[in-house]
């Protein structure tokens, strides 16, 4: 019975084994020693993601930074038109001030620290128009 179990284990392992080039050729060794990934350091001329050429739209900011709370209503974040109505009544300047500096459970800039004031304003316009 032990021999049968060992044989079945060997067959099962062989069926799932990956091909591995264990040769000592220079190409095979280079392939085994090649890095798995790469690191991009600021200032390198390597191919990196292109920097945005202009401000992001309100929808882009909303999707990237605001949706986590305002899309779900987490921590009392306004989500629907009914939720936004009393806040809109305070005026756009107040909404922008709260968004930039934080208010209640909302952190400053809603965690979008690389957003400009114009991008935050566009995100507010996008959210309040839904």
PDB file of C-alpha atoms in Angstrom:
ATOM      1  CA  UNK A   1       0.000   0.000   0.000  1.00  0.00           C
ATOM      2  CA  UNK A   2       2.870   2.401   0.761  1.00  0.00           C
ATOM      3  CA  UNK A   3       4.370   1.764  -2.670  1.00  0.00           C
ATOM      4  CA  UNK A   4       1.029   2.462  -4.345  1.00  0.00           C
ATOM      5  CA  UNK A   5       0.642   5.729  -2.392  1.00  0.00           C
ATOM      6  CA  UNK A   6       4.169   6.794  -3.298  1.00  0.00           C
ATOM      7  CA  UNK A   7       3.562   5.996  -6.967  1.00  0.00           C
ATOM      8  CA  UNK A   8       0.313   7.985  -6.998  1.00  0.00           C
ATOM      9  CA  UNK A   9       2.018  10.904  -5.285  1.00  0.00           C
ATOM     10  CA  UNK A  10       4.808  10.814  -7.857  1.00  0.00           C
ATOM     11  CA  UNK A  11       2.300  10.753 -10.729  1.00  0.00           C
ATOM     12  CA  UNK A  12       0.273  13.601  -9.249  1.00  0.00           C
ATOM     13  CA  UNK A  13       3.369  15.722  -8.705  1.00  0.00           C
ATOM     14  CA  UNK A  14       4.611  15.052 -12.226  1.00  0.00           C
ATOM     15  CA  UNK A  15       1.277  16.112 -13.702  1.00  0.00           C
ATOM     16  CA  UNK A  16       1.514  19.546 -12.048  1.00  0.00           C
ATOM     17  CA  UNK A  17       5.255  20.081 -12.310  1.00  0.00           C
ATOM     18  CA  UNK A  18       6.430  23.099 -14.245  1.00  0.00           C
ATOM     19  CA  UNK A  19       9.050  22.783 -16.930  1.00  0.00           C
ATOM     20  CA  UNK A  20      12.359  24.086 -15.588  1.00  0.00           C
ATOM     21  CA  UNK A  21      15.455  24.687 -17.650  1.00  0.00           C
ATOM     22  CA  UNK A  22      18.226  23.350 -15.433  1.00  0.00           C
ATOM     23  CA  UNK A  23      20.867  23.512 -18.109  1.00  0.00           C
ATOM     24  CA  UNK A  24      24.166  25.272 -17.583  1.00  0.00           C
ATOM     25  CA  UNK A  25      24.068  27.289 -20.790  1.00  0.00           C
ATOM     26  CA  UNK A  26      24.750  31.000 -20.474  1.00  0.00           C
ATOM     27  CA  UNK A  27      21.235  31.914 -21.639  1.00  0.00           C
ATOM     28  CA  UNK A  28      19.587  29.560 -19.139  1.00  0.00           C
ATOM     29  CA  UNK A  29      21.672  30.966 -16.275  1.00  0.00           C
ATOM     30  CA  UNK A  30      20.888  34.568 -17.259  1.00  0.00           C
ATOM     31  CA  UNK A  31      17.203  33.741 -17.399  1.00  0.00           C
ATOM     32  CA  UNK A  32      17.273  32.211 -13.900  1.00  0.00           C
ATOM     33  CA  UNK A  33      19.179  35.199 -12.492  1.00  0.00           C
ATOM     34  CA  UNK A  34      17.106  37.894 -14.225  1.00  0.00           C
ATOM     35  CA  UNK A  35      15.259  40.309 -11.912  1.00  0.00           C
ATOM     36  CA  UNK A  36      11.584  39.639 -11.364  1.00  0.00           C
ATOM     37  CA  UNK A  37      10.614  43.297 -11.593  1.00  0.00           C
ATOM     38  CA  UNK A  38      12.078  46.740 -11.819  1.00  0.00           C
ATOM     39  CA  UNK A  39      12.116  49.913  -9.769  1.00  0.00           C
ATOM     40  CA  UNK A  40      11.583  53.380 -11.160  1.00  0.00           C
ATOM     41  CA  UNK A  41      13.372  56.147  -9.296  1.00  0.00           C
ATOM     42  CA  UNK A  42      12.300  59.738  -9.705  1.00  0.00           C
ATOM     43  CA  UNK A  43      14.525  61.422 -12.228  1.00  0.00           C
ATOM     44  CA  UNK A  44      15.328  58.233 -14.142  1.00  0.00           C
ATOM     45  CA  UNK A  45      14.717  58.414 -17.845  1.00  0.00           C
ATOM     46  CA  UNK A  46      13.085  54.985 -17.842  1.00  0.00           C
ATOM     47  CA  UNK A  47       9.615  54.567 -19.272  1.00  0.00           C
ATOM     48  CA  UNK A  48       7.244  55.682 -16.565  1.00  0.00           C
ATOM     49  CA  UNK A  49       3.589  56.548 -16.508  1.00  0.00           C
ATOM     50  CA  UNK A  50       2.991  59.839 -18.236  1.00  0.00           C
ATOM     51  CA  UNK A  51       2.245  62.747 -15.967  1.00  0.00           C
ATOM     52  CA  UNK A  52      -1.184  64.248 -16.495  1.00  0.00           C
ATOM     53  CA  UNK A  53      -1.067  67.223 -18.819  1.00  0.00           C
ATOM     54  CA  UNK A  54      -3.861  69.129 -17.162  1.00  0.00           C
ATOM     55  CA  UNK A  55      -6.267  69.122 -14.267  1.00  0.00           C
ATOM     56  CA  UNK A  56      -8.374  66.030 -13.680  1.00  0.00           C
ATOM     57  CA  UNK A  57     -12.097  66.246 -14.179  1.00  0.00           C
ATOM     58  CA  UNK A  58     -14.481  66.192 -11.243  1.00  0.00           C
ATOM     59  CA  UNK A  59     -15.517  62.675 -12.173  1.00  0.00           C
ATOM     60  CA  UNK A  60     -11.891  61.478 -12.261  1.00  0.00           C
ATOM     61  CA  UNK A  61     -11.210  62.933  -8.811  1.00  0.00           C
ATOM     62  CA  UNK A  62     -14.466  61.473  -7.504  1.00  0.00           C
ATOM     63  CA  UNK A  63     -13.611  57.995  -8.806  1.00  0.00           C
ATOM     64  CA  UNK A  64     -10.038  58.138  -7.490  1.00  0.00           C
ATOM     65  CA  UNK A  65     -10.517  59.721  -4.075  1.00  0.00           C
ATOM     66  CA  UNK A  66     -14.115  60.549  -3.154  1.00  0.00           C
ATOM     67  CA  UNK A  67     -16.048  57.418  -4.077  1.00  0.00           C
ATOM     68  CA  UNK A  68     -14.895  55.358  -1.094  1.00  0.00           C
ATOM     69  CA  UNK A  69     -16.983  57.503   1.261  1.00  0.00           C
ATOM     70  CA  UNK A  70     -19.344  59.519  -0.928  1.00  0.00           C
ATOM     71  CA  UNK A  71     -20.272  56.524  -3.068  1.00  0.00           C
ATOM     72  CA  UNK A  72     -21.160  54.415  -0.041  1.00  0.00           C
ATOM     73  CA  UNK A  73     -22.231  57.015   2.507  1.00  0.00           C
ATOM     74  CA  UNK A  74     -19.510  55.872   4.903  1.00  0.00           C
ATOM     75  CA  UNK A  75     -19.132  57.909   8.103  1.00  0.00           C
ATOM     76  CA  UNK A  76     -22.143  60.012   7.129  1.00  0.00           C
ATOM     77  CA  UNK A  77     -20.659  61.302   3.880  1.00  0.00           C
ATOM     78  CA  UNK A  78     -23.350  62.828   1.676  1.00  0.00           C
ATOM     79  CA  UNK A  79     -24.243  60.450  -1.117  1.00  0.00           C
ATOM     80  CA  UNK A  80     -27.630  61.378  -2.577  1.00  0.00           C
ATOM     81  CA  UNK A  81     -29.239  64.661  -3.607  1.00  0.00           C
ATOM     82  CA  UNK A  82     -31.197  64.665  -0.328  1.00  0.00           C
ATOM     83  CA  UNK A  83     -27.942  64.335   1.638  1.00  0.00           C
ATOM     84  CA  UNK A  84     -26.330  67.171  -0.311  1.00  0.00           C
ATOM     85  CA  UNK A  85     -29.266  69.640  -0.106  1.00  0.00           C
ATOM     86  CA  UNK A  86     -28.533  71.088   3.369  1.00  0.00           C
ATOM     87  CA  UNK A  87     -24.843  71.355   2.532  1.00  0.00           C
ATOM     88  CA  UNK A  88     -25.505  73.081  -0.803  1.00  0.00           C
ATOM     89  CA  UNK A  89     -27.727  75.567   1.061  1.00  0.00           C
ATOM     90  CA  UNK A  90     -24.617  76.738   2.989  1.00  0.00           C
ATOM     91  CA  UNK A  91     -23.045  77.829  -0.280  1.00  0.00           C
ATOM     92  CA  UNK A  92     -20.280  76.675  -2.587  1.00  0.00           C
ATOM     93  CA  UNK A  93     -17.587  78.569  -0.646  1.00  0.00           C
ATOM     94  CA  UNK A  94     -18.428  76.691   2.555  1.00  0.00           C
ATOM     95  CA  UNK A  95     -18.448  73.347   0.730  1.00  0.00           C
ATOM     96  CA  UNK A  96     -15.058  74.096  -0.813  1.00  0.00           C
ATOM     97  CA  UNK A  97     -13.632  75.236   2.532  1.00  0.00           C
ATOM     98  CA  UNK A  98     -14.806  72.038   4.242  1.00  0.00           C
ATOM     99  CA  UNK A  99     -13.434  69.915   1.417  1.00  0.00           C
ATOM    100  CA  UNK A 100     -10.028  71.610   1.449  1.00  0.00           C
ATOM    101  CA  UNK A 101      -9.582  71.832   5.220  1.00  0.00           C
ATOM    102  CA  UNK A 102     -11.611  68.863   6.414  1.00  0.00           C
ATOM    103  CA  UNK A 103     -14.880  68.824   8.301  1.00  0.00           C
ATOM    104  CA  UNK A 104     -16.257  66.344  10.841  1.00  0.00           C
ATOM    105  CA  UNK A 105     -15.119  62.877   9.676  1.00  0.00           C
ATOM    106  CA  UNK A 106     -13.823  64.131   6.327  1.00  0.00           C
ATOM    107  CA  UNK A 107     -10.057  64.634   6.226  1.00  0.00           C
ATOM    108  CA  UNK A 108      -8.533  67.599   4.393  1.00  0.00           C
ATOM    109  CA  UNK A 109      -8.900  67.223   0.636  1.00  0.00           C
ATOM    110  CA  UNK A 110     -10.704  63.958   1.292  1.00  0.00           C
ATOM    111  CA  UNK A 111      -7.292  62.196   1.194  1.00  0.00           C
ATOM    112  CA  UNK A 112      -6.543  63.479  -2.333  1.00  0.00           C
ATOM    113  CA  UNK A 113      -3.404  65.289  -1.260  1.00  0.00           C
ATOM    114  CA  UNK A 114      -2.216  65.846  -4.835  1.00  0.00           C
ATOM    115  CA  UNK A 115      -5.500  67.471  -5.889  1.00  0.00           C
ATOM    116  CA  UNK A 116      -5.528  71.161  -6.666  1.00  0.00           C
ATOM    117  CA  UNK A 117      -8.218  73.484  -5.374  1.00  0.00           C
ATOM    118  CA  UNK A 118      -9.765  73.521  -8.856  1.00  0.00           C
ATOM    119  CA  UNK A 119      -9.873  69.712  -8.959  1.00  0.00           C
ATOM    120  CA  UNK A 120     -11.548  69.568  -5.530  1.00  0.00           C
ATOM    121  CA  UNK A 121     -14.050  72.172  -6.710  1.00  0.00           C
ATOM    122  CA  UNK A 122     -14.746  70.128  -9.850  1.00  0.00           C
ATOM    123  CA  UNK A 123     -15.294  67.014  -7.712  1.00  0.00           C
ATOM    124  CA  UNK A 124     -17.801  68.927  -5.562  1.00  0.00           C
ATOM    125  CA  UNK A 125     -19.626  70.090  -8.692  1.00  0.00           C
ATOM    126  CA  UNK A 126     -19.691  66.514  -9.981  1.00  0.00           C
ATOM    127  CA  UNK A 127     -21.009  65.049  -6.708  1.00  0.00           C
ATOM    128  CA  UNK A 128     -23.669  67.699  -6.140  1.00  0.00           C
ATOM    129  CA  UNK A 129     -24.984  67.420  -9.681  1.00  0.00           C
ATOM    130  CA  UNK A 130     -25.709  63.701  -9.455  1.00  0.00           C
TER     131      UNK A 130
END
